[in-house]
Amino acid sequence: MVKFSKELEGQLIPEWRDAYLSYRELKRHIKKIKLSRLPKHPRQDMNGDYGLSIFDPVRFVAWKICDKFRNSDSKTDVIQIGRSKSMEDGEDQEVYETDLSQLFSQEDEVRIFFEKLDEEHNKINQFYKERESEVVEKAEILNKQLQILVDYKQVLSHLRLQKNSPSSPNFGSSPPSWSSVSPPRSSNYSESSIELAENLSHDQMYSETEEVIAALDQRNSSTRNYSGTKTKLTKQGKPKMGVKIDIPAETPTRAIAALTSSLWEDLVKISPKKEYCRTGDQLINRKKVQSAEKMIRGAYVELYRVLGLLKAYSSMNMMAFTKILKKFDKVSNQHASANYLQAVKASPFISSDKVVKLMDEVESIFIKHFASNDRKKAMKFLRPQQKKASHMITFFVGLFTGCFVSLFTIYAILAHLSRMFSPPTEIAYMDGVYPVFSVFALLSLHLFMYGCNLFMWKSKRINYNFIFGFSPNTSLKYRDAFLICTTLMTIVVGAMVVHLLLRASGVSPGQVDAIPAILLLFSLALLICPLDIFYRTTRYCFIRVIRNIFFSPFYKVVLVDFFMADQLTSQIPLLRQMESAACYFLEGNFRTHHYETCRNGRLFKDLSYVISFMPYYWRAMQCARRWFDSNDVDHLANMGKYVSAMVAAGARLTYDHKNHDHHSIWFPVVIVTSVVATVYQCYWDFVKDWGLLKQNSKNLWLRDDLILKNKNIYYVSIALNVVLRVAWVESVLKLNVNDVQQRLLDFVLASLEVIRRGHWNFYRLENEHLNNVGNYRAVKEVPLPFHEMDSDG
């Protein structure tokens, strides 16, 4: 049977960990009470040794009987729980305090235990009331936002019916496309009501429109949303909206649409386009209304989630109080739990029913407005089922690992027997086939490290799905990452074995060397495959993130975007190998075997600069966009880190093209720029990304909160990160080795950088998780669309 302390550890909300009952600490207090109440023998000789007596069993039974009667007489008076008022932050706070009876008054350990228990009780109540008041306020704001949305959709619906009416002056003209603006099936209108409205006369519809606008005017003149918004309308059915729909320009499309919309509404104001609807002098953008509906729906989903978290928080703490008081009763041989549990049940975090009522209300609202009165459909949004781990995945991981090891052994033997790396054939193999296979090897290693990260994050209760913004029911698990890694490497090594066998059997090198190209095309086709196979959700998420990185300045930067961009900065060797492979196959060198084009071509060398700069450039542009959005100067300092890395990479590449002449002016330039970039990077790694090197920390040169129990691991990680950061020294000094050995050495250094990045990933997310814990962030904040417009028009 699982101990409750482990059950509590496994089920608590990681970001709210500090707000839970300190069960382990209270258990330690109970152990101290147990030690202090150990029975002492009544007889003791002069030397301090206990003697034995035939009356000891009789005395023990009599003591037990007397103690039982004594407890039955006083069990209701053991403790008394009182309430008092205290002023905190200018507000009255109800504080619980336990008064011990005479039975416990002389026992310091019992007094300390109940003082700690009262402290935890008050902490939980305070936290719950704060979160409860926040969600109640959010619910009120959301309801007002929803009402404004419903009013907008009603106006749009009635205006559409007027335009399509035979009595309408516009009847017979091409009506605007309603597919882009009509409320989805989740709308508050049914199809029958729309059909009924279409049978009304033009005057009736005009009258109804005025009624809807008048109702909108009355509602918004008396109520305000979270920003004090209200809607103003004229009496001729021409609403002058006091609210504006503010859709965040998170993508280039939205940014351009917002700009053109602003110009259209504020400057042009001529005949509206199809996506607009004219109401007198005011234009309503149908697409904006549609986007507002999606934003409000997402806000309701997050509200329901935090309500569920509060409900789980309440029940888990109640269970913890019950368990710890039962332990106290058992140790003290008293009945203190009944009185205290009665007070706990009367506490706000148990007695309040606001959360349960709000959950029911959110469910009914969501079913009505966003799920077409389909409860099952609504629950898919509100309560997504998490994907369960399959034991078959573990089986296949083991199977493919065994296949990979076997195939790699076969490949090593065949490569040795066929003298693949001997001087006559090494150039063809290293320039043509090796780059493709090294790309897949580095990619597989990165996937393996990511699987290790997922395993560690899960085992240490780091909520990586929330941090990355992934859906728990479709996100990649560590078993899945290992399966993809082993499957990919098994296919790649299998292709390498087939390649060697075909070359050994005398097949034309031009035909055999097409195998890596086929492998690349197959991988690309699988990545963009629209069929729901092989983790389509993950593949498409990866494509979206790469798109966001490629257009970095134009997309709003979220954590998963710059986290992936950081991964790309560690995969510059992989990108360079992709450049070599692309040149090899696009130039047709796999048929002619003329390698000078890719080795010494001017365009190839110029592209090597671009490829070496791109990951740092993307990351720098992300920092610039984040500074633009938040005005945080730290983002500019972070951008400086990537600019220094670009300068160092350019200097090293130029030095490499100069054939590593130590007497060249580029040698000291490379040393200076690389040292500056490395110091800059190490400082940012430890201080900013990992949150370490705190001078006043209780953990020497670390930070106060550490997830790993062994502090020495952090010191070793700091040293390891520094060592792997200075691996560029080898690329500057260049050991005296042949071409094949140099290629293999470069591959080893690239692999070490991937390992360093995987090692960096754990501490980066650990620090982000601790920041969320410190601020009790367990759900994401969804921006709301309707805001106050100052102009009265």
PDB file of N, CA and C in Angstrom, residues 305-372:
ATOM      1  N   ARG A 305     -10.394  24.890 -15.788  1.00  0.00           N
ATOM      2  CA  ARG A 305      -9.229  24.131 -15.324  1.00  0.00           C
ATOM      3  C   ARG A 305      -8.793  24.583 -13.940  1.00  0.00           C
ATOM      4  N   VAL A 306      -8.742  25.905 -13.713  1.00  0.00           N
ATOM      5  CA  VAL A 306      -8.308  26.381 -12.401  1.00  0.00           C
ATOM      6  C   VAL A 306      -9.341  26.040 -11.338  1.00  0.00           C
ATOM      7  N   LEU A 307     -10.615  25.986 -11.712  1.00  0.00           N
ATOM      8  CA  LEU A 307     -11.637  25.553 -10.755  1.00  0.00           C
ATOM      9  C   LEU A 307     -11.429  24.090 -10.373  1.00  0.00           C
ATOM     10  N   GLY A 308     -11.095  23.261 -11.355  1.00  0.00           N
ATOM     11  CA  GLY A 308     -10.797  21.867 -11.047  1.00  0.00           C
ATOM     12  C   GLY A 308      -9.580  21.707 -10.158  1.00  0.00           C
ATOM     13  N   LEU A 309      -8.563  22.559 -10.399  1.00  0.00           N
ATOM     14  CA  LEU A 309      -7.370  22.506  -9.548  1.00  0.00           C
ATOM     15  C   LEU A 309      -7.697  22.907  -8.112  1.00  0.00           C
ATOM     16  N   LEU A 310      -8.539  23.927  -7.946  1.00  0.00           N
ATOM     17  CA  LEU A 310      -8.937  24.344  -6.598  1.00  0.00           C
ATOM     18  C   LEU A 310      -9.718  23.245  -5.892  1.00  0.00           C
ATOM     19  N   LYS A 311     -10.572  22.572  -6.628  1.00  0.00           N
ATOM     20  CA  LYS A 311     -11.358  21.485  -6.036  1.00  0.00           C
ATOM     21  C   LYS A 311     -10.443  20.347  -5.584  1.00  0.00           C
ATOM     22  N   ALA A 312      -9.481  19.998  -6.427  1.00  0.00           N
ATOM     23  CA  ALA A 312      -8.525  18.947  -6.055  1.00  0.00           C
ATOM     24  C   ALA A 312      -7.653  19.386  -4.881  1.00  0.00           C
ATOM     25  N   TYR A 313      -7.276  20.661  -4.868  1.00  0.00           N
ATOM     26  CA  TYR A 313      -6.467  21.206  -3.768  1.00  0.00           C
ATOM     27  C   TYR A 313      -7.219  21.087  -2.448  1.00  0.00           C
ATOM     28  N   SER A 314      -8.503  21.394  -2.458  1.00  0.00           N
ATOM     29  CA  SER A 314      -9.306  21.326  -1.245  1.00  0.00           C
ATOM     30  C   SER A 314      -9.422  19.898  -0.727  1.00  0.00           C
ATOM     31  N   SER A 315      -9.749  18.974  -1.611  1.00  0.00           N
ATOM     32  CA  SER A 315      -9.957  17.579  -1.175  1.00  0.00           C
ATOM     33  C   SER A 315      -8.657  16.941  -0.696  1.00  0.00           C
ATOM     34  N   MET A 316      -7.543  17.241  -1.363  1.00  0.00           N
ATOM     35  CA  MET A 316      -6.274  16.638  -0.962  1.00  0.00           C
ATOM     36  C   MET A 316      -5.819  17.165   0.395  1.00  0.00           C
ATOM     37  N   ASN A 317      -6.030  18.448   0.670  1.00  0.00           N
ATOM     38  CA  ASN A 317      -5.660  18.984   1.981  1.00  0.00           C
ATOM     39  C   ASN A 317      -6.561  18.441   3.085  1.00  0.00           C
ATOM     40  N   MET A 318      -7.836  18.245   2.787  1.00  0.00           N
ATOM     41  CA  MET A 318      -8.729  17.655   3.776  1.00  0.00           C
ATOM     42  C   MET A 318      -8.278  16.240   4.134  1.00  0.00           C
ATOM     43  N   MET A 319      -7.882  15.494   3.127  1.00  0.00           N
ATOM     44  CA  MET A 319      -7.384  14.145   3.374  1.00  0.00           C
ATOM     45  C   MET A 319      -6.101  14.181   4.202  1.00  0.00           C
ATOM     46  N   ALA A 320      -5.240  15.175   3.932  1.00  0.00           N
ATOM     47  CA  ALA A 320      -3.996  15.287   4.686  1.00  0.00           C
ATOM     48  C   ALA A 320      -4.268  15.615   6.152  1.00  0.00           C
ATOM     49  N   PHE A 321      -5.222  16.507   6.431  1.00  0.00           N
ATOM     50  CA  PHE A 321      -5.591  16.807   7.813  1.00  0.00           C
ATOM     51  C   PHE A 321      -6.110  15.552   8.518  1.00  0.00           C
ATOM     52  N   THR A 322      -6.943  14.798   7.827  1.00  0.00           N
ATOM     53  CA  THR A 322      -7.500  13.586   8.429  1.00  0.00           C
ATOM     54  C   THR A 322      -6.408  12.594   8.791  1.00  0.00           C
ATOM     55  N   LYS A 323      -5.462  12.388   7.868  1.00  0.00           N
ATOM     56  CA  LYS A 323      -4.397  11.411   8.095  1.00  0.00           C
ATOM     57  C   LYS A 323      -3.487  11.837   9.244  1.00  0.00           C
ATOM     58  N   ILE A 324      -3.106  13.105   9.256  1.00  0.00           N
ATOM     59  CA  ILE A 324      -2.136  13.531  10.267  1.00  0.00           C
ATOM     60  C   ILE A 324      -2.756  13.547  11.654  1.00  0.00           C
ATOM     61  N   LEU A 325      -4.052  13.887  11.763  1.00  0.00           N
ATOM     62  CA  LEU A 325      -4.710  13.885  13.076  1.00  0.00           C
ATOM     63  C   LEU A 325      -4.938  12.471  13.578  1.00  0.00           C
ATOM     64  N   LYS A 326      -5.196  11.535  12.685  1.00  0.00           N
ATOM     65  CA  LYS A 326      -5.304  10.136  13.108  1.00  0.00           C
ATOM     66  C   LYS A 326      -3.978   9.629  13.659  1.00  0.00           C
ATOM     67  N   LYS A 327      -2.898  10.053  13.037  1.00  0.00           N
ATOM     68  CA  LYS A 327      -1.585   9.668  13.548  1.00  0.00           C
ATOM     69  C   LYS A 327      -1.350  10.257  14.940  1.00  0.00           C
ATOM     70  N   PHE A 328      -1.781  11.504  15.113  1.00  0.00           N
ATOM     71  CA  PHE A 328      -1.626  12.119  16.428  1.00  0.00           C
ATOM     72  C   PHE A 328      -2.450  11.373  17.482  1.00  0.00           C
ATOM     73  N   ASP A 329      -3.686  11.029  17.156  1.00  0.00           N
ATOM     74  CA  ASP A 329      -4.527  10.281  18.103  1.00  0.00           C
ATOM     75  C   ASP A 329      -3.883   8.957  18.496  1.00  0.00           C
ATOM     76  N   LYS A 330      -3.286   8.298  17.502  1.00  0.00           N
ATOM     77  CA  LYS A 330      -2.671   6.996  17.767  1.00  0.00           C
ATOM     78  C   LYS A 330      -1.465   7.124  18.691  1.00  0.00           C
ATOM     79  N   VAL A 331      -0.675   8.188  18.473  1.00  0.00           N
ATOM     80  CA  VAL A 331       0.530   8.362  19.281  1.00  0.00           C
ATOM     81  C   VAL A 331       0.188   8.862  20.681  1.00  0.00           C
ATOM     82  N   SER A 332      -0.734   9.814  20.768  1.00  0.00           N
ATOM     83  CA  SER A 332      -1.056  10.418  22.062  1.00  0.00           C
ATOM     84  C   SER A 332      -2.080   9.622  22.851  1.00  0.00           C
ATOM     85  N   ASN A 333      -2.704   8.639  22.175  1.00  0.00           N
ATOM     86  CA  ASN A 333      -3.745   7.832  22.818  1.00  0.00           C
ATOM     87  C   ASN A 333      -4.902   8.719  23.302  1.00  0.00           C
ATOM     88  N   GLN A 334      -5.186   9.773  22.512  1.00  0.00           N
ATOM     89  CA  GLN A 334      -6.283  10.689  22.811  1.00  0.00           C
ATOM     90  C   GLN A 334      -7.199  10.774  21.590  1.00  0.00           C
ATOM     91  N   HIS A 335      -8.264  11.553  21.706  1.00  0.00           N
ATOM     92  CA  HIS A 335      -9.221  11.713  20.612  1.00  0.00           C
ATOM     93  C   HIS A 335      -9.329  13.204  20.263  1.00  0.00           C
ATOM     94  N   ALA A 336      -8.240  13.727  19.716  1.00  0.00           N
ATOM     95  CA  ALA A 336      -8.203  15.145  19.376  1.00  0.00           C
ATOM     96  C   ALA A 336      -8.708  15.420  17.969  1.00  0.00           C
ATOM     97  N   SER A 337      -8.759  14.376  17.134  1.00  0.00           N
ATOM     98  CA  SER A 337      -9.067  14.602  15.724  1.00  0.00           C
ATOM     99  C   SER A 337     -10.498  15.063  15.501  1.00  0.00           C
ATOM    100  N   ALA A 338     -11.429  14.597  16.301  1.00  0.00           N
ATOM    101  CA  ALA A 338     -12.842  14.926  16.062  1.00  0.00           C
ATOM    102  C   ALA A 338     -13.080  16.423  16.146  1.00  0.00           C
ATOM    103  N   ASN A 339     -12.587  17.073  17.209  1.00  0.00           N
ATOM    104  CA  ASN A 339     -12.782  18.511  17.350  1.00  0.00           C
ATOM    105  C   ASN A 339     -12.082  19.295  16.251  1.00  0.00           C
ATOM    106  N   TYR A 340     -10.855  18.903  15.952  1.00  0.00           N
ATOM    107  CA  TYR A 340     -10.087  19.672  14.971  1.00  0.00           C
ATOM    108  C   TYR A 340     -10.662  19.487  13.570  1.00  0.00           C
ATOM    109  N   LEU A 341     -11.052  18.263  13.227  1.00  0.00           N
ATOM    110  CA  LEU A 341     -11.624  18.028  11.907  1.00  0.00           C
ATOM    111  C   LEU A 341     -12.948  18.761  11.732  1.00  0.00           C
ATOM    112  N   GLN A 342     -13.677  18.899  12.830  1.00  0.00           N
ATOM    113  CA  GLN A 342     -14.914  19.661  12.758  1.00  0.00           C
ATOM    114  C   GLN A 342     -14.629  21.119  12.401  1.00  0.00           C
ATOM    115  N   ALA A 343     -13.557  21.660  12.987  1.00  0.00           N
ATOM    116  CA  ALA A 343     -13.173  23.035  12.654  1.00  0.00           C
ATOM    117  C   ALA A 343     -12.648  23.135  11.224  1.00  0.00           C
ATOM    118  N   VAL A 344     -11.928  22.109  10.781  1.00  0.00           N
ATOM    119  CA  VAL A 344     -11.416  22.105   9.406  1.00  0.00           C
ATOM    120  C   VAL A 344     -12.568  22.084   8.408  1.00  0.00           C
ATOM    121  N   LYS A 345     -13.584  21.251   8.681  1.00  0.00           N
ATOM    122  CA  LYS A 345     -14.722  21.167   7.766  1.00  0.00           C
ATOM    123  C   LYS A 345     -15.517  22.464   7.713  1.00  0.00           C
ATOM    124  N   ALA A 346     -15.427  23.248   8.778  1.00  0.00           N
ATOM    125  CA  ALA A 346     -16.118  24.544   8.774  1.00  0.00           C
ATOM    126  C   ALA A 346     -15.264  25.640   8.157  1.00  0.00           C
ATOM    127  N   SER A 347     -14.032  25.316   7.752  1.00  0.00           N
ATOM    128  CA  SER A 347     -13.139  26.306   7.158  1.00  0.00           C
ATOM    129  C   SER A 347     -13.583  26.652   5.748  1.00  0.00           C
ATOM    130  N   PRO A 348     -13.187  27.819   5.266  1.00  0.00           N
ATOM    131  CA  PRO A 348     -13.595  28.227   3.916  1.00  0.00           C
ATOM    132  C   PRO A 348     -13.160  27.263   2.824  1.00  0.00           C
ATOM    133  N   PHE A 349     -11.990  26.672   2.932  1.00  0.00           N
ATOM    134  CA  PHE A 349     -11.524  25.833   1.835  1.00  0.00           C
ATOM    135  C   PHE A 349     -12.312  24.520   1.731  1.00  0.00           C
ATOM    136  N   ILE A 350     -13.122  24.204   2.744  1.00  0.00           N
ATOM    137  CA  ILE A 350     -13.992  23.024   2.674  1.00  0.00           C
ATOM    138  C   ILE A 350     -15.459  23.431   2.592  1.00  0.00           C
ATOM    139  N   SER A 351     -15.855  24.394   3.401  1.00  0.00           N
ATOM    140  CA  SER A 351     -17.276  24.732   3.501  1.00  0.00           C
ATOM    141  C   SER A 351     -17.778  25.569   2.323  1.00  0.00           C
ATOM    142  N   SER A 352     -16.889  26.317   1.684  1.00  0.00           N
ATOM    143  CA  SER A 352     -17.332  27.174   0.580  1.00  0.00           C
ATOM    144  C   SER A 352     -17.750  26.327  -0.617  1.00  0.00           C
ATOM    145  N   ASP A 353     -18.893  26.659  -1.209  1.00  0.00           N
ATOM    146  CA  ASP A 353     -19.389  25.932  -2.379  1.00  0.00           C
ATOM    147  C   ASP A 353     -19.327  26.774  -3.648  1.00  0.00           C
ATOM    148  N   LYS A 354     -18.586  27.883  -3.599  1.00  0.00           N
ATOM    149  CA  LYS A 354     -18.514  28.761  -4.773  1.00  0.00           C
ATOM    150  C   LYS A 354     -17.848  28.067  -5.954  1.00  0.00           C
ATOM    151  N   VAL A 355     -16.802  27.289  -5.682  1.00  0.00           N
ATOM    152  CA  VAL A 355     -16.068  26.635  -6.764  1.00  0.00           C
ATOM    153  C   VAL A 355     -16.946  25.605  -7.465  1.00  0.00           C
ATOM    154  N   VAL A 356     -17.670  24.800  -6.687  1.00  0.00           N
ATOM    155  CA  VAL A 356     -18.536  23.774  -7.279  1.00  0.00           C
ATOM    156  C   VAL A 356     -19.639  24.423  -8.112  1.00  0.00           C
ATOM    157  N   LYS A 357     -20.239  25.478  -7.580  1.00  0.00           N
ATOM    158  CA  LYS A 357     -21.294  26.164  -8.327  1.00  0.00           C
ATOM    159  C   LYS A 357     -20.744  26.793  -9.603  1.00  0.00           C
ATOM    160  N   LEU A 358     -19.548  27.370  -9.512  1.00  0.00           N
ATOM    161  CA  LEU A 358     -18.950  27.971 -10.699  1.00  0.00           C
ATOM    162  C   LEU A 358     -18.633  26.916 -11.756  1.00  0.00           C
ATOM    163  N   MET A 359     -18.172  25.745 -11.330  1.00  0.00           N
ATOM    164  CA  MET A 359     -17.894  24.677 -12.285  1.00  0.00           C
ATOM    165  C   MET A 359     -19.166  24.285 -13.023  1.00  0.00           C
ATOM    166  N   ASP A 360     -20.256  24.131 -12.297  1.00  0.00           N
ATOM    167  CA  ASP A 360     -21.536  23.800 -12.940  1.00  0.00           C
ATOM    168  C   ASP A 360     -21.968  24.909 -13.892  1.00  0.00           C
ATOM    169  N   GLU A 361     -21.759  26.140 -13.471  1.00  0.00           N
ATOM    170  CA  GLU A 361     -22.157  27.275 -14.316  1.00  0.00           C
ATOM    171  C   GLU A 361     -21.322  27.327 -15.591  1.00  0.00           C
ATOM    172  N   VAL A 362     -20.012  27.117 -15.464  1.00  0.00           N
ATOM    173  CA  VAL A 362     -19.138  27.137 -16.639  1.00  0.00           C
ATOM    174  C   VAL A 362     -19.501  26.001 -17.590  1.00  0.00           C
ATOM    175  N   GLU A 363     -19.795  24.839 -17.045  1.00  0.00           N
ATOM    176  CA  GLU A 363     -20.207  23.715 -17.887  1.00  0.00           C
ATOM    177  C   GLU A 363     -21.455  24.050 -18.685  1.00  0.00           C
ATOM    178  N   SER A 364     -22.458  24.585 -18.016  1.00  0.00           N
ATOM    179  CA  SER A 364     -23.712  24.909 -18.707  1.00  0.00           C
ATOM    180  C   SER A 364     -23.490  25.994 -19.766  1.00  0.00           C
ATOM    181  N   ILE A 365     -22.671  27.015 -19.442  1.00  0.00           N
ATOM    182  CA  ILE A 365     -22.380  28.078 -20.416  1.00  0.00           C
ATOM    183  C   ILE A 365     -21.638  27.513 -21.618  1.00  0.00           C
ATOM    184  N   PHE A 366     -20.666  26.675 -21.366  1.00  0.00           N
ATOM    185  CA  PHE A 366     -19.859  26.121 -22.454  1.00  0.00           C
ATOM    186  C   PHE A 366     -20.705  25.217 -23.348  1.00  0.00           C
ATOM    187  N   ILE A 367     -21.541  24.409 -22.722  1.00  0.00           N
ATOM    188  CA  ILE A 367     -22.407  23.519 -23.505  1.00  0.00           C
ATOM    189  C   ILE A 367     -23.351  24.330 -24.384  1.00  0.00           C
ATOM    190  N   LYS A 368     -23.892  25.402 -23.858  1.00  0.00           N
ATOM    191  CA  LYS A 368     -24.874  26.195 -24.589  1.00  0.00           C
ATOM    192  C   LYS A 368     -24.244  27.016 -25.709  1.00  0.00           C
ATOM    193  N   HIS A 369     -23.132  27.673 -25.429  1.00  0.00           N
ATOM    194  CA  HIS A 369     -22.592  28.640 -26.373  1.00  0.00           C
ATOM    195  C   HIS A 369     -21.465  28.105 -27.248  1.00  0.00           C
ATOM    196  N   PHE A 370     -20.781  27.062 -26.827  1.00  0.00           N
ATOM    197  CA  PHE A 370     -19.614  26.615 -27.574  1.00  0.00           C
ATOM    198  C   PHE A 370     -19.661  25.152 -27.982  1.00  0.00           C
ATOM    199  N   ALA A 371     -20.712  24.436 -27.657  1.00  0.00           N
ATOM    200  CA  ALA A 371     -20.761  23.006 -27.977  1.00  0.00           C
ATOM    201  C   ALA A 371     -22.100  22.571 -28.550  1.00  0.00           C
ATOM    202  N   SER A 372     -22.934  23.499 -29.003  1.00  0.00           N
ATOM    203  CA  SER A 372     -24.224  23.167 -29.633  1.00  0.00           C
ATOM    204  C   SER A 372     -25.079  22.273 -28.746  1.00  0.00           C
TER     205      SER A 372
END
